XYZ file of C-alpha atoms in Angstrom:
611
model
C 86.380 11.824 -197.807
C 89.500 12.839 -200.229
C 87.458 16.917 -199.290
C 87.712 16.419 -195.599
C 91.004 15.111 -195.042
C 92.652 18.124 -197.494
C 90.114 20.493 -195.308
C 91.328 18.872 -191.771
C 94.964 18.639 -192.908
C 94.736 23.105 -193.495
C 93.202 23.405 -190.574
C 96.499 22.095 -188.370
C 98.336 22.936 -190.663
C 97.290 26.423 -189.927
C 97.718 25.319 -185.981
C 101.741 24.703 -186.458
C 102.058 27.951 -188.894
C 100.462 30.888 -185.840
C 103.502 29.289 -184.020
C 106.223 30.442 -186.813
C 109.263 31.157 -184.634
C 111.209 32.115 -187.723
C 108.310 34.945 -188.780
C 109.445 37.623 -185.256
C 106.400 37.840 -183.302
C 106.568 37.887 -179.711
C 103.518 34.784 -178.869
C 103.808 33.130 -175.772
C 105.608 30.507 -174.932
C 103.433 26.890 -175.290
C 104.993 25.246 -172.650
C 105.352 27.409 -169.515
C 104.324 26.151 -166.789
C 101.251 28.678 -166.030
C 99.060 26.420 -166.305
C 96.636 26.074 -169.323
C 98.087 23.786 -172.088
C 95.248 24.132 -173.780
C 97.341 25.557 -176.771
C 100.149 22.829 -176.420
C 97.849 20.021 -176.509
C 96.354 21.779 -179.878
C 100.053 22.417 -181.563
C 101.193 18.249 -180.650
C 97.575 17.541 -182.142
C 97.570 19.230 -185.702
C 100.505 17.689 -185.821
C 99.838 14.353 -184.751
C 97.136 14.730 -187.954
C 99.663 16.596 -190.343
C 101.360 13.336 -189.755
C 98.578 11.149 -190.061
C 97.008 13.395 -193.330
C 100.744 14.390 -195.065
C 102.883 11.786 -196.806
C 105.930 11.314 -194.789
C 108.250 14.244 -195.115
C 110.289 15.643 -192.821
C 111.236 18.076 -194.662
C 107.591 19.695 -195.367
C 106.857 23.273 -194.306
C 104.819 22.624 -191.979
C 107.105 19.725 -190.238
C 109.449 22.085 -189.487
C 108.003 25.216 -188.751
C 106.553 22.747 -185.876
C 110.499 21.404 -185.450
C 111.794 24.810 -184.935
C 109.403 25.361 -182.640
C 109.363 22.872 -180.806
C 112.898 22.451 -180.095
C 112.451 26.360 -178.876
C 109.879 24.529 -176.432
C 111.846 21.993 -175.068
C 114.649 24.442 -174.759
C 112.317 26.431 -173.145
C 111.588 23.631 -170.389
C 114.601 22.521 -170.077
C 116.203 25.201 -169.327
C 113.502 27.612 -167.316
C 111.653 24.971 -164.957
C 114.800 22.788 -163.479
C 115.066 22.915 -159.967
C 117.606 23.548 -158.002
C 119.853 21.485 -157.268
C 120.463 21.569 -153.311
C 124.435 20.679 -153.380
C 124.307 19.843 -149.741
C 122.637 17.438 -149.545
C 124.019 15.807 -152.604
C 126.832 16.255 -150.287
C 125.700 14.465 -147.721
C 125.839 11.419 -149.501
C 129.650 11.085 -147.797
C 129.350 12.195 -145.075
C 125.990 10.349 -143.589
C 128.195 6.614 -144.868
C 130.960 6.814 -143.967
C 132.055 5.010 -140.962
C 132.841 7.111 -138.493
C 134.974 4.116 -136.322
C 138.477 5.719 -137.884
C 141.454 4.840 -135.370
C 143.455 7.135 -136.995
C 143.004 10.353 -138.791
C 145.014 12.854 -141.118
C 146.491 14.803 -138.596
C 146.233 17.190 -141.694
C 142.201 17.024 -141.864
C 140.625 19.274 -139.893
C 138.280 17.556 -136.662
C 139.758 14.784 -136.617
C 141.780 13.613 -133.915
C 145.983 13.549 -134.229
C 146.656 10.033 -132.329
C 150.165 11.293 -131.218
C 151.777 8.509 -134.403
C 155.102 10.233 -135.426
C 154.538 8.921 -138.776
C 153.648 11.993 -141.613
C 150.001 12.830 -141.139
C 149.601 11.657 -145.146
C 149.515 7.656 -143.791
C 146.860 8.702 -141.142
C 143.044 7.554 -141.999
C 141.648 3.995 -141.663
C 139.665 3.086 -145.051
C 135.966 2.026 -144.086
C 133.942 3.670 -147.451
C 131.077 1.429 -147.239
C 128.011 1.890 -148.406
C 125.028 3.137 -146.345
C 123.110 4.983 -148.370
C 123.489 4.238 -152.220
C 121.703 5.622 -155.068
C 119.923 8.637 -153.713
C 116.945 10.273 -157.002
C 116.616 13.994 -157.188
C 113.950 15.369 -158.587
C 115.588 17.753 -161.373
C 112.782 18.574 -162.396
C 108.629 18.762 -161.686
C 106.469 16.566 -162.998
C 104.640 18.670 -165.523
C 107.806 20.116 -166.900
C 108.711 15.658 -167.124
C 104.808 15.071 -168.691
C 106.490 18.932 -171.650
C 109.568 17.429 -172.525
C 108.674 13.753 -173.143
C 105.270 15.004 -174.818
C 107.546 17.360 -176.699
C 110.538 14.665 -177.628
C 108.198 12.016 -178.382
C 107.077 14.388 -181.426
C 109.346 15.495 -182.838
C 110.790 11.777 -182.587
C 108.059 10.446 -184.057
C 108.459 13.429 -187.263
C 111.719 11.934 -187.000
C 113.407 14.052 -185.287
C 115.156 12.876 -182.485
C 118.641 13.715 -183.078
C 117.875 17.541 -182.581
C 116.145 16.719 -180.099
C 119.536 14.929 -178.017
C 121.022 17.836 -178.980
C 118.690 20.679 -177.908
C 118.533 18.072 -174.462
C 122.267 17.923 -174.302
C 123.248 21.366 -174.951
C 121.028 22.212 -171.668
C 121.714 19.373 -169.776
C 125.718 18.537 -169.915
C 126.385 22.736 -168.509
C 123.933 21.545 -165.781
C 125.555 18.878 -164.366
C 129.130 20.093 -165.737
C 128.396 23.380 -162.765
C 127.019 19.823 -160.491
C 129.580 18.477 -159.747
C 132.498 22.011 -159.846
C 129.636 22.555 -156.383
C 130.750 19.816 -155.535
C 134.153 20.863 -156.140
C 135.474 18.519 -159.305
C 138.091 20.817 -160.524
C 139.338 20.046 -164.100
C 142.147 19.518 -163.623
C 144.698 17.354 -166.456
C 146.713 13.944 -166.019
C 149.761 15.867 -166.326
C 147.944 18.564 -163.463
C 147.315 16.145 -161.107
C 150.362 14.556 -161.480
C 152.378 17.965 -160.439
C 150.989 19.053 -157.676
C 152.667 18.688 -153.958
C 151.743 15.364 -152.175
C 150.491 17.813 -148.920
C 147.430 19.001 -151.861
C 147.023 16.051 -154.115
C 146.354 14.568 -149.911
C 143.500 17.184 -149.410
C 142.313 16.708 -153.366
C 141.909 13.044 -152.738
C 139.909 13.502 -149.893
C 137.846 16.280 -150.899
C 137.653 13.775 -154.340
C 136.144 11.027 -152.849
C 133.199 13.286 -151.429
C 132.789 14.590 -154.201
C 132.896 11.438 -156.725
C 130.084 9.236 -153.744
C 127.720 12.767 -154.237
C 128.278 12.455 -158.244
C 127.217 9.136 -158.819
C 124.829 8.858 -156.507
C 122.883 11.745 -156.447
C 123.888 13.787 -159.796
C 124.690 10.745 -162.394
C 122.189 8.681 -161.284
C 119.413 11.328 -161.197
C 120.379 12.378 -164.758
C 119.665 8.639 -165.803
C 116.178 8.868 -164.103
C 115.453 11.809 -165.743
C 116.191 10.546 -169.365
C 114.105 7.595 -168.541
C 111.219 9.654 -167.830
C 112.512 12.052 -171.029
C 113.332 9.592 -173.541
C 112.254 5.501 -172.853
C 110.831 3.763 -175.640
C 111.101 6.393 -178.403
C 113.105 6.241 -181.641
C 116.452 7.150 -181.073
C 118.404 5.519 -182.410
C 116.268 3.186 -185.449
C 114.066 3.363 -188.028
C 111.185 1.566 -186.223
C 110.693 2.049 -182.133
C 111.553 -1.624 -182.569
C 115.336 -1.779 -183.014
C 116.070 1.286 -180.178
C 113.899 0.271 -177.242
C 117.006 -1.120 -176.189
C 118.837 2.638 -175.804
C 115.570 4.516 -175.517
C 117.281 6.655 -172.899
C 120.990 6.441 -173.602
C 121.958 8.722 -176.459
C 120.840 11.707 -174.336
C 121.870 10.748 -170.982
C 125.390 9.458 -172.245
C 126.150 13.231 -173.861
C 124.754 15.149 -170.745
C 127.629 12.800 -168.325
C 129.874 11.606 -170.124
C 131.727 14.480 -170.238
C 132.224 15.091 -166.198
C 132.772 11.469 -165.659
C 135.375 11.224 -167.561
C 136.970 14.131 -166.134
C 135.848 12.954 -163.145
C 137.194 10.182 -162.703
C 140.259 11.401 -164.922
C 141.880 12.700 -161.631
C 141.814 8.607 -159.822
C 143.277 7.560 -162.758
C 145.898 9.967 -162.824
C 146.816 9.017 -159.235
C 146.719 5.475 -160.215
C 149.191 5.998 -162.822
C 151.302 8.262 -160.890
C 154.068 8.328 -159.326
C 154.319 5.445 -156.345
C 156.007 6.327 -152.691
C 155.413 5.133 -149.473
C 153.611 7.737 -148.744
C 150.745 7.866 -150.414
C 149.740 4.185 -150.097
C 147.152 4.984 -147.036
C 144.959 7.173 -149.378
C 145.132 5.938 -152.562
C 143.164 2.395 -150.626
C 140.860 5.012 -149.332
C 140.549 6.113 -153.100
C 140.342 2.571 -153.913
C 138.306 1.616 -151.603
C 135.273 4.410 -151.929
C 135.835 3.811 -156.586
C 135.291 0.172 -155.172
C 131.970 1.315 -153.351
C 130.270 2.897 -155.994
C 131.354 0.512 -158.749
C 128.423 -1.839 -158.429
C 126.082 1.202 -158.572
C 128.129 2.853 -161.744
C 127.322 -0.884 -163.321
C 123.645 0.725 -162.688
C 123.926 3.264 -163.885
C 126.355 3.319 -166.192
C 126.945 -0.495 -167.499
C 123.197 -1.452 -169.388
C 123.156 1.832 -171.732
C 125.389 0.711 -174.996
C 126.947 4.797 -175.248
C 128.306 5.072 -171.354
C 129.221 1.930 -170.554
C 132.665 2.639 -171.317
C 133.072 4.638 -168.632
C 132.223 1.672 -166.145
C 134.584 0.863 -167.841
C 136.461 3.826 -167.061
C 136.311 3.451 -163.897
C 136.519 -0.642 -163.456
C 140.154 -0.529 -165.055
C 141.518 2.784 -162.295
C 139.822 0.429 -159.915
C 142.365 -2.263 -161.186
C 145.086 0.329 -161.692
C 144.725 1.332 -157.998
C 144.599 -1.770 -156.948
C 148.526 -2.790 -158.522
C 149.725 0.675 -157.002
C 149.581 -0.523 -153.571
C 150.738 -4.221 -154.342
C 153.641 -1.671 -155.806
C 153.981 1.183 -152.564
C 153.827 -1.571 -150.278
C 157.034 -3.531 -151.761
C 158.661 0.726 -152.671
C 158.191 0.467 -148.083
C 159.663 -2.334 -147.436
C 162.645 -1.723 -150.391
C 162.683 1.510 -148.251
C 162.761 -0.214 -144.817
C 165.861 -2.936 -145.945
C 168.105 0.378 -147.492
C 167.809 2.726 -145.435
C 171.360 5.237 -145.278
C 171.038 6.672 -141.759
C 174.866 5.742 -141.137
C 174.307 7.765 -137.814
C 174.285 6.635 -134.421
C 171.169 8.289 -132.247
C 171.838 9.241 -128.926
C 172.116 7.523 -126.101
C 170.736 4.400 -127.974
C 167.178 5.543 -127.659
C 164.398 4.586 -130.697
C 165.446 5.019 -134.118
C 163.353 7.506 -135.992
C 163.220 4.726 -138.878
C 161.565 1.823 -136.305
C 159.203 4.800 -135.115
C 157.923 5.261 -138.185
C 158.034 1.904 -139.737
C 156.138 0.045 -136.329
C 153.531 3.676 -136.766
C 153.595 2.381 -140.409
C 152.504 -1.087 -139.881
C 150.293 -0.307 -136.990
C 148.509 1.351 -139.929
C 149.064 -1.400 -142.730
C 146.508 -3.535 -140.445
C 144.269 -1.509 -139.723
C 143.198 -1.948 -143.625
C 143.099 -5.511 -143.559
C 140.317 -6.910 -144.784
C 141.213 -4.099 -148.024
C 144.542 -5.237 -148.176
C 143.956 -8.933 -147.704
C 141.929 -9.209 -150.219
C 145.224 -7.297 -153.021
C 147.618 -8.392 -151.496
C 148.308 -12.310 -152.547
C 151.598 -13.100 -152.989
C 154.053 -13.428 -150.218
C 157.642 -12.371 -149.549
C 160.441 -13.388 -149.658
C 163.764 -12.859 -148.468
C 166.764 -13.770 -151.275
C 164.805 -13.068 -153.982
C 164.216 -9.336 -152.284
C 167.367 -8.963 -151.560
C 168.695 -10.228 -155.348
C 166.698 -7.958 -156.455
C 167.588 -4.643 -154.659
C 171.287 -6.026 -156.228
C 172.279 -4.896 -152.570
C 175.999 -6.652 -152.035
C 177.207 -5.420 -149.800
C 173.837 -6.545 -147.493
C 174.354 -10.048 -145.205
C 173.216 -13.018 -147.592
C 169.818 -14.423 -145.263
C 167.637 -17.514 -145.253
C 164.344 -16.696 -146.542
C 161.730 -15.832 -144.423
C 161.061 -18.251 -141.548
C 157.309 -18.277 -140.988
C 155.789 -19.881 -138.046
C 152.286 -21.303 -140.048
C 152.552 -19.725 -144.207
C 149.597 -22.711 -144.901
C 147.262 -20.952 -142.524
C 148.123 -17.313 -142.648
C 147.026 -14.496 -144.930
C 149.558 -13.301 -147.823
C 149.010 -10.105 -145.997
C 150.799 -11.194 -142.413
C 153.713 -12.308 -144.183
C 154.508 -9.170 -144.935
C 154.055 -7.618 -142.621
C 156.201 -10.275 -140.925
C 158.777 -9.473 -143.696
C 158.862 -6.442 -142.655
C 159.681 -6.524 -139.284
C 162.437 -9.074 -140.437
C 164.528 -6.290 -143.133
C 163.769 -3.525 -139.924
C 164.964 -5.250 -137.647
C 168.041 -7.254 -139.805
C 168.932 -2.570 -140.028
C 169.127 -2.443 -137.446
C 171.020 -4.693 -136.174
C 173.453 -2.357 -139.224
C 172.983 1.032 -136.922
C 173.520 -1.598 -133.808
C 177.136 -1.814 -134.842
C 178.042 2.662 -135.181
C 177.911 2.226 -131.696
C 181.185 1.886 -130.242
C 180.476 0.758 -127.091
C 179.190 -2.654 -127.438
C 177.281 -3.060 -124.584
C 175.338 0.976 -125.924
C 175.195 -1.507 -129.418
C 172.998 -4.075 -126.915
C 170.763 -0.736 -125.437
C 170.192 0.055 -128.574
C 168.358 -3.533 -130.333
C 167.399 -3.556 -126.767
C 164.788 -0.646 -127.204
C 163.889 -0.756 -131.030
C 163.097 -4.607 -129.716
C 161.205 -3.652 -127.803
C 159.057 -0.890 -129.504
C 158.659 -3.592 -131.880
C 156.696 -5.797 -129.992
C 154.687 -2.924 -127.661
C 153.832 -1.335 -130.682
C 152.064 -4.843 -132.029
C 150.810 -5.785 -128.557
C 149.044 -2.366 -128.752
C 147.375 -3.214 -132.112
C 144.574 -6.248 -131.703
C 145.045 -5.556 -135.899
C 148.093 -5.756 -136.097
C 148.846 -8.549 -132.970
C 146.656 -11.005 -134.913
C 148.121 -11.065 -138.252
C 152.183 -11.524 -137.019
C 150.441 -13.836 -134.324
C 152.109 -14.239 -130.990
C 154.192 -17.445 -132.028
C 156.445 -14.394 -133.889
C 155.430 -12.108 -130.900
C 156.911 -14.735 -128.697
C 160.124 -14.858 -130.745
C 160.674 -11.082 -130.772
C 160.110 -10.766 -127.136
C 162.525 -12.918 -126.702
C 165.087 -11.053 -128.290
C 164.995 -7.746 -127.163
C 164.913 -9.967 -123.202
C 168.320 -11.325 -125.274
C 169.370 -7.944 -125.769
C 168.651 -6.210 -122.487
C 171.266 -9.465 -120.756
C 173.598 -8.813 -123.852
C 173.580 -5.289 -122.761
C 173.535 -6.870 -118.741
C 176.899 -8.479 -119.236
C 179.028 -6.611 -121.414
C 178.311 -2.494 -119.520
C 178.561 -4.666 -116.007
C 180.390 -8.122 -115.567
C 183.580 -5.725 -115.331
C 182.430 -3.657 -112.716
C 180.752 -7.080 -110.763
C 184.436 -8.733 -111.204
C 185.895 -6.306 -108.613
C 183.379 -7.169 -105.938
C 184.933 -11.009 -105.848
C 187.678 -12.186 -103.791
C 190.271 -13.558 -106.383
C 192.914 -11.635 -105.969
C 192.351 -10.892 -102.159
C 194.706 -13.245 -99.649
C 198.290 -13.944 -99.138
C 199.910 -16.416 -97.970
C 202.591 -18.608 -97.167
C 205.466 -17.354 -94.893
C 204.889 -15.210 -91.092
C 201.317 -14.937 -92.398
C 198.936 -15.296 -95.013
C 195.047 -13.223 -94.727
C 193.582 -10.282 -96.653
C 196.042 -7.950 -99.313
C 195.165 -4.815 -97.961
C 197.137 -3.497 -100.570
C 194.825 -5.253 -103.317
C 192.281 -4.584 -100.830
C 192.172 -0.494 -101.501
C 193.600 -1.295 -105.201
C 189.546 -3.057 -105.696
C 187.868 -0.654 -104.062
C 189.095 1.592 -106.355
C 188.414 -0.130 -109.545
C 185.353 0.091 -108.450
C 184.611 3.236 -107.611
C 185.859 4.029 -110.387
C 184.474 1.061 -113.257
C 181.079 2.567 -110.977
C 181.713 6.298 -111.203
C 182.170 5.790 -115.611
C 179.618 3.496 -115.555
C 177.530 6.565 -114.040
C 179.155 9.251 -115.697
C 178.352 7.858 -119.317
C 175.623 5.265 -118.760
C 173.072 8.494 -116.370
C 172.942 9.901 -120.744
C 171.661 6.569 -122.437
C 168.285 6.476 -122.206
C 165.875 3.924 -122.315
C 162.311 5.626 -123.280
C 159.840 3.018 -121.866
C 159.031 4.308 -118.226
C 158.460 0.485 -117.428
C 161.425 -1.101 -119.102
C 164.082 1.082 -117.724
C 162.627 0.833 -114.588
C 163.379 -3.493 -115.213
C 166.835 -3.365 -116.186
C 167.089 -0.734 -113.084
C 165.523 -3.315 -110.936
C 167.769 -5.695 -112.247
C 171.497 -4.456 -112.607
C 170.292 -3.788 -108.792
C 169.615 -7.344 -107.890
C 173.127 -7.788 -108.992
C 175.022 -4.713 -107.500
C 174.107 -4.171 -104.189
C 174.343 -7.316 -102.922
C 177.535 -8.241 -104.103
C 178.399 -5.110 -102.440
C 176.541 -5.276 -98.583
C 178.914 -8.777 -98.949
C 182.069 -8.019 -100.127
C 181.810 -4.282 -97.721
C 180.255 -7.250 -95.239
C 183.918 -9.043 -96.000
C 186.043 -6.510 -96.308
C 184.538 -3.144 -94.726
C 187.110 -2.891 -91.123
C 189.972 -4.690 -92.988
C 189.913 -0.659 -94.887
C 188.476 1.412 -91.614
C 191.476 -0.409 -89.645
C 193.218 1.554 -91.582
C 194.633 5.350 -92.734
C 191.845 7.404 -94.941
C 189.098 4.552 -95.679
C 187.080 7.243 -96.584
C 189.416 7.586 -100.106
C 188.152 3.528 -100.653
C 184.400 2.688 -99.380
C 183.367 6.060 -100.963
C 179.788 4.651 -100.962
C 177.261 2.696 -99.007
C 175.050 0.089 -100.831
C 171.991 3.300 -100.303
C 174.669 5.830 -102.106
C 174.102 2.871 -104.441
C 170.825 2.686 -104.927
C 169.821 6.026 -104.709
C 172.732 7.043 -107.967
C 171.118 4.263 -110.438
C 167.207 6.693 -110.183
C 169.629 8.257 -112.586
C 170.679 5.460 -115.311
C 168.934 5.701 -118.697
C 167.878 8.749 -118.084
C 169.004 10.640 -121.749
C 170.840 13.689 -119.473
C 174.165 14.151 -117.366
C 173.085 12.593 -113.458
C 172.084 14.365 -110.827
C 173.861 16.168 -108.089
C 172.503 13.452 -104.991
C 174.132 14.400 -101.290
C 174.585 11.038 -101.115
C 175.085 9.706 -97.748
C 179.116 8.590 -97.456
C 180.673 6.130 -95.008
C 183.401 8.802 -94.351
C 183.711 12.145 -94.121
């Protein structure tokens, strides 16, 4: 029996030594995928016989020759039999899973429609990164090649050369993974590189990163993990026995192949999460947060169960948390920026201030991100604490935010109302810059009306603001309109009162013709001044502009008609009546069409009562 065993061992060693890579021969590869695997199977059986018949000794010549040969064969299969990765199919993991329901799009995103918003393109996209398609494991090798790799890895691990096998695997698959990420558009950027980029460039890179990350996690990393499982599952890679290694059978080669690429991929999101916070970054950071949140379950499935790779999942979860902190911090920055907006030049004509447009378009976008922000914004604002935090001693103190129903409101809703309160506070300061009190009221009316209009136009924003607060805003712009009319027109309407026109005593009583002439002259001068000045004022909303003209006309025209009817004959019976009765009621009605157009009055051929 011993003689037979010795002969059998010698025969096995001869089979192995025939494939000595160091001999410099030009033998073909055993595992070449050509279909004839007889030599490969004979080699593996011989290696099994050596392990079975000889004392365990990884340093024996035959074993060393066999291991060197198997390393070459393993590398050959990994390099030569890999299937071409279809990056286009992987990229489809992004496009197929992104919702098409995007009410607001980036102006810089090619192919997306512009909604006409005056907010810069950096705030522009509704977040909807909720997966419709999850992990897609792609075949990286043909089935027979995977069988060969499994057979080689099993023989090397059994001979105590598992570490060498893993090193060969990682040396081939790591560059393949890196190449796949490059083809997906993932760039090698340090945290410093990312933070030095201009925001416009960074914004485009965030969009590309989201697409690439989805494909990398759900396609590249998932497929690599499956490949490692098929090759290394249950092999004793980390311990002396299969029992101690079973729990981490394919962790090490998988981690060594993908860890560098994964750290590079998530390093970009990390750089964004710790970068400088500014309002224009909010919506892209929410997109990044939502994309990462959407990927985390898949990252967990792929990495968290692996002792060797779980740090990647931990890193991704920490980055998502920092992105959430950044979102909260940016919202606070935005609120404070609105409060301390420094512009001290009144806008011409009392039109809508650029700050009002920016803030309300920004608020509409905030409401579009309601699903995410409702989860992230968990505390309510306090007016007094905000002002105190600003240290803005010049700003007049005003009370804490008076919410209509604070207990039933989301904290996000409270923040949106607070933003509008702060905006109103700022607008009141800007209104005081106008020397003409009537124009100050018109400016405030225009801007609060625009706020109301924007709230009504967005179902999401209106739902968060609530009808109770919306009614308060509506009341404010109507009050401003009333204040404007009272300030601008009371003096003109007072010219059409009877007081001061009657005389009595002596031998006559009745109307003082001289007083009446002065009254007509005063009216003409006041109306002409109002017409000249207020035609240059601007009410941009067509409906509001017309309603304001009608409201003024309903007061002015009947009063003028009545005044003219009562006193006209006193003027017409005297000399040069055309100097005093310059306008008919129809003339005034025509002139009213010039008001609030934001331009000098047009030259109407007005019908005169005389001339």
